[in-house]
Coordinates of C-alpha atoms in Angstrom, one line a residue:
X1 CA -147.2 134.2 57.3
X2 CA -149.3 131.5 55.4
X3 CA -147.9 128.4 54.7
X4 CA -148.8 126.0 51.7
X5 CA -151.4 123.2 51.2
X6 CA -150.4 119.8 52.6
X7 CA -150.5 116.6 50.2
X8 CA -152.3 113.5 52.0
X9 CA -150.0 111.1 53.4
X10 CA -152.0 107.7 53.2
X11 CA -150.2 105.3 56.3
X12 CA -149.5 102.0 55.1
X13 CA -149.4 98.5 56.8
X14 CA -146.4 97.1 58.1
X15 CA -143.5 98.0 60.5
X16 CA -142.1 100.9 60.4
X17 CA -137.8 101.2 61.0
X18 CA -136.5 104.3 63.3
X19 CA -134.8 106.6 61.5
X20 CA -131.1 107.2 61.4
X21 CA -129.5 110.5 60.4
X22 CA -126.3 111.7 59.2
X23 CA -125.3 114.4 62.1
X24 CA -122.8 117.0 61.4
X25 CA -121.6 117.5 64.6
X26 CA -120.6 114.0 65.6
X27 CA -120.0 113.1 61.6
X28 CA -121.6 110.1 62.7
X29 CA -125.2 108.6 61.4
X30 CA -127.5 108.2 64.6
X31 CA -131.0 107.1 65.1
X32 CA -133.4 109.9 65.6
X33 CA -134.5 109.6 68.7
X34 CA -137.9 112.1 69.4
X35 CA -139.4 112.4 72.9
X36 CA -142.8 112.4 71.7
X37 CA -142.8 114.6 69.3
X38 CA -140.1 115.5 66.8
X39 CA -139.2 119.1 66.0
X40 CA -137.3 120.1 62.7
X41 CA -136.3 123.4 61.9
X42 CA -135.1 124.1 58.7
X43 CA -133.9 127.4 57.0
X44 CA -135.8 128.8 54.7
X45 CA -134.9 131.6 51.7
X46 CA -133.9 134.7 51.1
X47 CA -136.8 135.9 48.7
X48 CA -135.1 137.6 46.2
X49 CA -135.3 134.9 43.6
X50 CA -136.8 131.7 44.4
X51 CA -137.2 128.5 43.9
X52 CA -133.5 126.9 42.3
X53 CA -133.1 123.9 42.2
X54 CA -130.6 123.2 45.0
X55 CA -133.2 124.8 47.6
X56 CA -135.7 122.1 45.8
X57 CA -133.4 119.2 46.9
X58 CA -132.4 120.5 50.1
X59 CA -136.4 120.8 50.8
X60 CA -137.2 117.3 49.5
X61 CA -134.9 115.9 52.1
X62 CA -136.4 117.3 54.7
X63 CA -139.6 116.7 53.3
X64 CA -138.3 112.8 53.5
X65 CA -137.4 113.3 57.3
X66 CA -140.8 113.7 58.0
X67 CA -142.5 111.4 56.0
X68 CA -140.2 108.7 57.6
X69 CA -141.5 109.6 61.1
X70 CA -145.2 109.9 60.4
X71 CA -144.5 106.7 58.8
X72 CA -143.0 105.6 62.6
X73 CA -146.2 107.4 64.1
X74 CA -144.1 110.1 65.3
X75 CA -146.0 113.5 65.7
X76 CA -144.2 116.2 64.1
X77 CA -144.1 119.8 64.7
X78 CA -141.7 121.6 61.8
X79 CA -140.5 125.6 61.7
X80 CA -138.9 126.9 59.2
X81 CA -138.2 130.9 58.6
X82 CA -138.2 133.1 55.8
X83 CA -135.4 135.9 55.6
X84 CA -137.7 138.4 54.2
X85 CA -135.1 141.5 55.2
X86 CA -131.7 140.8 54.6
X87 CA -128.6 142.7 52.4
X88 CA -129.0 140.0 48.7
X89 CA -132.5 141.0 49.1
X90 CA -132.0 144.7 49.2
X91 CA -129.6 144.4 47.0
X92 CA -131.6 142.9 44.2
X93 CA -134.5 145.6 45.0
X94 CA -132.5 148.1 44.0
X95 CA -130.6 146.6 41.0
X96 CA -134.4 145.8 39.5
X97 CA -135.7 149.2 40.6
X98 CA -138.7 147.6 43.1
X99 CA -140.0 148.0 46.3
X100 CA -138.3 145.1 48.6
X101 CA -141.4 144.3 50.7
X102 CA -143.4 143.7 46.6
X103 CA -140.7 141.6 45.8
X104 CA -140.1 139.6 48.8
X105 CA -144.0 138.8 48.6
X106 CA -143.4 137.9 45.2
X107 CA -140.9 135.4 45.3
X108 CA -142.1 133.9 49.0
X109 CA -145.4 133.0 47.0
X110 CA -143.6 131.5 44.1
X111 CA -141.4 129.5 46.5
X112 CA -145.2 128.3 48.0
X113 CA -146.2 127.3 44.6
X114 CA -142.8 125.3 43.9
X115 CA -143.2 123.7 47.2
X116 CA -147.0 122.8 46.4
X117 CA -146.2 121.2 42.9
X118 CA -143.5 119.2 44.4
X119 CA -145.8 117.7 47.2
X120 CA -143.1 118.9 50.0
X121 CA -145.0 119.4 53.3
X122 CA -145.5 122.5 54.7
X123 CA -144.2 123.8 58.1
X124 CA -146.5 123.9 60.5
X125 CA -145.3 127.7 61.6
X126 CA -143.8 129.6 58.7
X127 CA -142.2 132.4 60.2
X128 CA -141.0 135.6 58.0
X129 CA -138.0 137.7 60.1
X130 CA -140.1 140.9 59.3
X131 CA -143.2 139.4 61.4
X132 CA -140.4 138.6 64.4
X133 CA -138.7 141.5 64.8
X134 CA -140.0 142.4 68.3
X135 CA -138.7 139.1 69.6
X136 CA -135.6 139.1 68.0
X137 CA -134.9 142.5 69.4
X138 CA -136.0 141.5 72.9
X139 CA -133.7 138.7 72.6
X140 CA -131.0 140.9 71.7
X141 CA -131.5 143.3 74.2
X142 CA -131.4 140.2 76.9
X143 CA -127.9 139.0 75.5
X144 CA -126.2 142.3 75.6
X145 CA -127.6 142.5 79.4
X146 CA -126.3 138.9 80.0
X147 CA -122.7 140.2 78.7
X148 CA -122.7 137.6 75.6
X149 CA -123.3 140.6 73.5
X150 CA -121.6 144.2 72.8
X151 CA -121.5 147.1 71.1
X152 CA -118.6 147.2 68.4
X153 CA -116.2 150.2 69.2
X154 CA -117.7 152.5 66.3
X155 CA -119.0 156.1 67.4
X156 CA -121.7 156.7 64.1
X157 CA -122.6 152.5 63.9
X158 CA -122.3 150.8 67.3
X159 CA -124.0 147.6 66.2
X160 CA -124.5 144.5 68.5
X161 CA -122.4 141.7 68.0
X162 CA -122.2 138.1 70.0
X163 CA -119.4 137.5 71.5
X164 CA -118.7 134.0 70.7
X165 CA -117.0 132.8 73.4
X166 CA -120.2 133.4 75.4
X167 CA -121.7 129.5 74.5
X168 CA -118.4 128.0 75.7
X169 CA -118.5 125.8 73.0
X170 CA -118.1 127.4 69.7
X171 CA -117.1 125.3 66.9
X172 CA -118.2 122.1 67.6
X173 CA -121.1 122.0 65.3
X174 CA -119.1 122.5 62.7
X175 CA -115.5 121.3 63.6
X176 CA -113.5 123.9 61.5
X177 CA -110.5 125.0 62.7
X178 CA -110.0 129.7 62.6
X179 CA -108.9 129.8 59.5
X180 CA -111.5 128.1 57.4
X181 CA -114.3 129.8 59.6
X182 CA -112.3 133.2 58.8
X183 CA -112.5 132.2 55.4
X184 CA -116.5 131.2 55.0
X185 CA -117.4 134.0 57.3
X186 CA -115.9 136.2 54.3
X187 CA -117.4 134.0 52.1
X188 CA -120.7 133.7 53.5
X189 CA -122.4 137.3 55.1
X190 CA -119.8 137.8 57.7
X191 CA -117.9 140.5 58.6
X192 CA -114.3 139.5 60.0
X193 CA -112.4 142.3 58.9
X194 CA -114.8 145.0 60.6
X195 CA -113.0 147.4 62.6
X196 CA -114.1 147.0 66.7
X197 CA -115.1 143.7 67.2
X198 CA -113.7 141.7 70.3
X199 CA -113.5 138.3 67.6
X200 CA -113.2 138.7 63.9
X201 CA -115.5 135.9 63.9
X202 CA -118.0 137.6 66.1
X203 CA -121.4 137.8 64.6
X204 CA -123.9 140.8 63.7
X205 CA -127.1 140.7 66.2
X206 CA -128.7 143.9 65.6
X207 CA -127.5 146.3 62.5
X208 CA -128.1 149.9 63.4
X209 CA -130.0 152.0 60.6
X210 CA -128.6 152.7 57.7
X211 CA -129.7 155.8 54.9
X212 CA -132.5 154.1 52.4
X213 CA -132.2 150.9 54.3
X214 CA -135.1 149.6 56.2
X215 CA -135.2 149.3 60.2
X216 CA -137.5 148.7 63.4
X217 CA -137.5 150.8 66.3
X218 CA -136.3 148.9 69.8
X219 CA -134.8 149.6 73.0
X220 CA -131.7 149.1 70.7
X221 CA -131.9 151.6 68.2
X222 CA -133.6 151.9 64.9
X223 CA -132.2 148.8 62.7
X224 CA -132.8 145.2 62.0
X225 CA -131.5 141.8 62.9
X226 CA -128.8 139.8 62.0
X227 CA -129.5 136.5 60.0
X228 CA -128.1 134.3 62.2
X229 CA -130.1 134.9 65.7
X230 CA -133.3 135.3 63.5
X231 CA -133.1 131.5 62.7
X232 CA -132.6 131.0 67.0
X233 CA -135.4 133.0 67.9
X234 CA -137.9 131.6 65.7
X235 CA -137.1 128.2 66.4
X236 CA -136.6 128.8 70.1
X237 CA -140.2 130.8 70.4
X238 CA -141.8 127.6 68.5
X239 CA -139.9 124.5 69.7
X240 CA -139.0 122.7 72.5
X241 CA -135.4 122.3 72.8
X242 CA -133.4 120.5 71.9
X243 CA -134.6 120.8 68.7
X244 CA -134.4 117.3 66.9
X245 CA -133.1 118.4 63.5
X246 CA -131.5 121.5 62.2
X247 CA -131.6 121.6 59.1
X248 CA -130.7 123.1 55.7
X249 CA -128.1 122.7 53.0
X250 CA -124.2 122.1 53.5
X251 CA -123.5 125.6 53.2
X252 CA -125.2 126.4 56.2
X253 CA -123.2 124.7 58.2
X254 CA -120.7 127.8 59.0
X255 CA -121.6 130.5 60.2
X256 CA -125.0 130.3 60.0
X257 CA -125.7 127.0 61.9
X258 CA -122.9 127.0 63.8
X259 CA -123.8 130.7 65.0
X260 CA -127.6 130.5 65.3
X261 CA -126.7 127.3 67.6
X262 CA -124.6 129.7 69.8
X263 CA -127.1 132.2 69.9
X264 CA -129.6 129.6 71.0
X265 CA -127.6 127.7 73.7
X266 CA -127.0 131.3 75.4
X267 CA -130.5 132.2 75.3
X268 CA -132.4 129.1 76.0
X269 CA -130.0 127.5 78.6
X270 CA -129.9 124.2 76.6
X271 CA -127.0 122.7 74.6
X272 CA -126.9 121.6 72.5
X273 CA -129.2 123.2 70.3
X274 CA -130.3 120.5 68.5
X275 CA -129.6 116.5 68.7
X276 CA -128.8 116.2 64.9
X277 CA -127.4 119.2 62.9
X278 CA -128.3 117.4 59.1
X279 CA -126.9 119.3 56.2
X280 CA -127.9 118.4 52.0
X281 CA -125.3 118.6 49.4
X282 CA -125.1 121.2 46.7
X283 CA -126.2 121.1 43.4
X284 CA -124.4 122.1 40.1
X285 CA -125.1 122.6 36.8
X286 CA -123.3 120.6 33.9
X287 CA -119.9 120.1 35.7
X288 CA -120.1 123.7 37.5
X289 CA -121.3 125.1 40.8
X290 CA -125.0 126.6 40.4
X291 CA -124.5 129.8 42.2
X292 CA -126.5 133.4 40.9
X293 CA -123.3 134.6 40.6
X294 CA -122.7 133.0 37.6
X295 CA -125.8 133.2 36.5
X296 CA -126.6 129.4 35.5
X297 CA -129.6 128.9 38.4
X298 CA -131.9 126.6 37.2
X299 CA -135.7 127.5 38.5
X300 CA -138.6 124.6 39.3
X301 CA -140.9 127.9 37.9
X302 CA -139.3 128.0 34.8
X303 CA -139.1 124.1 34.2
X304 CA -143.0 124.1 35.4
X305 CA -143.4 126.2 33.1
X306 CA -141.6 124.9 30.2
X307 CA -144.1 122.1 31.3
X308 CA -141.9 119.6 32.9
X309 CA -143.9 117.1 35.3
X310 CA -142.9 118.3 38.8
X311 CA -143.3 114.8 40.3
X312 CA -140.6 113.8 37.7
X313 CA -138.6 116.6 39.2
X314 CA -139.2 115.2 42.5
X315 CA -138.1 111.7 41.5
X316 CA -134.8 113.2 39.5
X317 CA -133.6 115.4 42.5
X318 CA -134.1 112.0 45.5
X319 CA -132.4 109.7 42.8
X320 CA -128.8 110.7 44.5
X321 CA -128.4 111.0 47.9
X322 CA -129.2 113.9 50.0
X323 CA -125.5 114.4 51.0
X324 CA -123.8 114.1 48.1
X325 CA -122.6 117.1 46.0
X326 CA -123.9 116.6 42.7
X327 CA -124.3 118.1 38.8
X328 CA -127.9 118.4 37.4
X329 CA -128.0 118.0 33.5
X330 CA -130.7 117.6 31.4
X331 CA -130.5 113.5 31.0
X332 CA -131.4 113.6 34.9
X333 CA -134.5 114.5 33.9
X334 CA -135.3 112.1 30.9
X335 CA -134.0 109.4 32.9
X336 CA -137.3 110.2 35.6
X337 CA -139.7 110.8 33.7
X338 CA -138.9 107.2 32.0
X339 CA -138.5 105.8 35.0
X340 CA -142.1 107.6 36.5
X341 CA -144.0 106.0 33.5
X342 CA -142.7 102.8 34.1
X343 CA -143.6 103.1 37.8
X344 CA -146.9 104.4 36.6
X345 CA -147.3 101.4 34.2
X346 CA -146.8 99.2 37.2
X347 CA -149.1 100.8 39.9
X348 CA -152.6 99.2 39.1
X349 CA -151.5 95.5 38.4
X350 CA -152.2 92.6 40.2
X351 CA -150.2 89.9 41.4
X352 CA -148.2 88.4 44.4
X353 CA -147.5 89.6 47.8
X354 CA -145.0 92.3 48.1
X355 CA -144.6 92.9 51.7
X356 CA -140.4 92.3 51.4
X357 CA -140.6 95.2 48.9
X358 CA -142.2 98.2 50.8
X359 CA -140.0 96.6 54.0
X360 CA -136.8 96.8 52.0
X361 CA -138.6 100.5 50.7
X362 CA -138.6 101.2 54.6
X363 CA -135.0 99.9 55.4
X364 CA -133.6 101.9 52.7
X365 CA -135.0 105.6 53.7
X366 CA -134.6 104.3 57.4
X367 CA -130.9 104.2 56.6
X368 CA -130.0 108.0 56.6
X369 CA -132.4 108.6 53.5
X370 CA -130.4 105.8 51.0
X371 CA -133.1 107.3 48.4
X372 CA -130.9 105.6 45.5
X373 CA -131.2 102.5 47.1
X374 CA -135.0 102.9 47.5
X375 CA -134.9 104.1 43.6
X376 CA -133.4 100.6 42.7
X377 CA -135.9 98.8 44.9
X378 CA -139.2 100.0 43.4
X379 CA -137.4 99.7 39.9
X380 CA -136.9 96.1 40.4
X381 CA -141.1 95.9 41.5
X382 CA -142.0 97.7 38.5
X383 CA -139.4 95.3 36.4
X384 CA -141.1 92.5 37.6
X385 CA -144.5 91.8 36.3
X386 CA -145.3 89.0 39.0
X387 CA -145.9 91.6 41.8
X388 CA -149.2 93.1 43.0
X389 CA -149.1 97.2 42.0
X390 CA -151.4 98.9 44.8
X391 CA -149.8 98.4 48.1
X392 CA -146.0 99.4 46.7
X393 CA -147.5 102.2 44.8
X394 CA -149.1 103.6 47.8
X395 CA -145.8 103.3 50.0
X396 CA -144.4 105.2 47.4
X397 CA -146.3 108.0 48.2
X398 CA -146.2 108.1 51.9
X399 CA -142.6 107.7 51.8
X400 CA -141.4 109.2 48.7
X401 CA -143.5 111.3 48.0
X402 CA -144.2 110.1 44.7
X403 CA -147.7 109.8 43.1
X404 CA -148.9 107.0 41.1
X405 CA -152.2 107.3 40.1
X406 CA -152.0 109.3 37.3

């Protein structure tokens, strides 16, 4: 699967700062510590409307991760999937009255052309579920021969489920206790109540064909793959583990991360599956959760093409920090593109040294992504008429993504 086009970084002079990272996990902020090279996974959509704008900030945090190692001189080799079979998707097929495969094309290239306009770097491998099926089912097939995977006790549907205590360490990514991981797996895809299963909180590996639902032949039966193990078996086929980052947004956190981890540390021998497990906050609209159910998404398509400036979208979405759950409303958006003009306005003068500023620039993202704090810095450069434009205007870009020159 194609990715998207990749916006220059230009390096910039200085010293770099390692960067630290909030990790789930440990609920501790840690520097990032890559042995070479850094590998980030994150999880990608679900195609069956795309892009809102909580995927858009989960993305530009990410995006931030990487900037701030190429910026350390850190190679960096980044994954992320695209669950282009999965029920929502199927379900919003149907409800529209369109062929799934038309309309997960659809929105996967409207998700490229959001990415693009906001200047987020591509993956390096981006890796649909449809195009993995093979491996996933291989990797099935070698779990249920290893014993950390069964067939439920149902004579028309004996799907393949993990058996979680197979890891030997379930949980600890996310530190719930049973009942709030009962509850999300509800909540969030799973099945607990399912009839069969050795763990309510076991998870789906292969799904067995159903009528009018698409499936892939394997040694397991016609039928397709559960979300979760798709996520380990991309990244495990692409990365060397441990993977440095997981990431995605705070919802992720259980079942998917927490399972796709187990699936991984079973298969690959290696735990754990990743050094940092980083999560972003979620995004609301005007004082209430932005969810489809209640139909109040807000799309970067529609606000592109209302005609909004997508860099001032960038700049509105890192003005709060990337953990922090948080209500978009319109003002968010006057208040960047004010603040891009006056950064604009600022970019091309001359004047004194301002080394300290793209340091303190560098500190600030260094610091588990403090992107307000960086916000306040370059405000105060562009506030003060005294200081050369150029150099902070160009580590701007490298690091924030922001462009100046227009």
């Amino acid at each position: 699967m194609e990715s998207w086009p990749a916006p220059r970084v230009p390096s910039i002079p200085g010293t770099p700062v390692p960067l630290r990272l909030h990790d789930s996990a440990t609920r501790s902020v840690r520097t990032t510590e890559p042995d070479g090279t850094a590998g980030i996974y994150v999880c990608g959509i679900t195609p069956y409307d795309a892009t809102h704008l909580g995927h858009a900030a989960t993305y530009l945090a990410f995006d931030l991760v990487q900037r701030v190692w190429l910026d350390n001189g850190i190679e960096v080799r980044y994954v992320q999937n695209v669950t282009d079979v999965d029920d929502p998707l199927l379900e919003r097929a149907r409800r529209d009255g369109i062929d799934w495969e038309d309309l997960a094309v659809r929105e996967t290239q409207r998700f490229r052309d959001d990415m693009t306009a906001l200047r987020v770097l591509p993956p390096e491998a981006y890796i649909g579920a449809v195009e993995s099926v093979d491996d996933i089912a291989a990797a099935v097939a070698e779990l249920l021969a290893d014993g950390a995977a069964y067939r439920v006790d149902d004579k028309q549907y004996p799907d393949v489920y993990f058996d979680i205590t197979a890891s030997g360490s379930f949980g600890y990514e996310s530190g719930y206790d049973r009942p709030t991981m009962l509850r999300l797996s509800a909540e969030r895809g799973g099945d607990p109540d399912r009839p069969g299963k050795r763990d309510p909180l076991d998870p789906l590996l292969w799904r067995l064909e159903r009528p009018d639902e698409p499936a892939w032949h394997s040694s397991l039966g016609a039928g397709r793959p559960g979300w979760h193990v798709e996520c380990a078996v991309i990244a495990g086929k692409r990365l060397a583990m441990p993977l440095t980052v997981q990431g995605g947004g705070s919802d992720l956190i259980y079942p998917h991360h927490e399972c796709s981890a187990a699936h991984a540390e079973v298969l690959y021998g290696v735990k754990p599956f990743a050094e940092h497990y980083v999560h972003a906050g979620m995004l609301g609209l005007d004082g209430e959760k932005m969810s489809k159910s209640r139909g109040n998404l807000v799309f970067v398509s529609t606000l592109r093409a209302d005609g909004v400036n997508p860099i001032a979208l960038r700049l509105a979405l890192l003005s709060d920090h990337y953990r922090t759950d948080r209500f978009w409303t319109a003002d968010r958006l006057d208040t960047a593109q004010a603040r891009l003009k006056r950064w604009r306005a600022a970019a091309n003068r001359f004047g004194f040294d301002t080394t300290e500023v793209v340091a303190a620039l560098r500190s600030a993202l260094s610091n588990d992504l403090d992107t307000p704090k960086a916000v306040r810095i370059i405000d105060r450069w562009a506030e003060n008429s005294s200081l050369c434009g150029p150099p902070v205007a160009k580590a701007v870009d490298a690091l924030l993504g922001i462009d100046l020159s227009s």
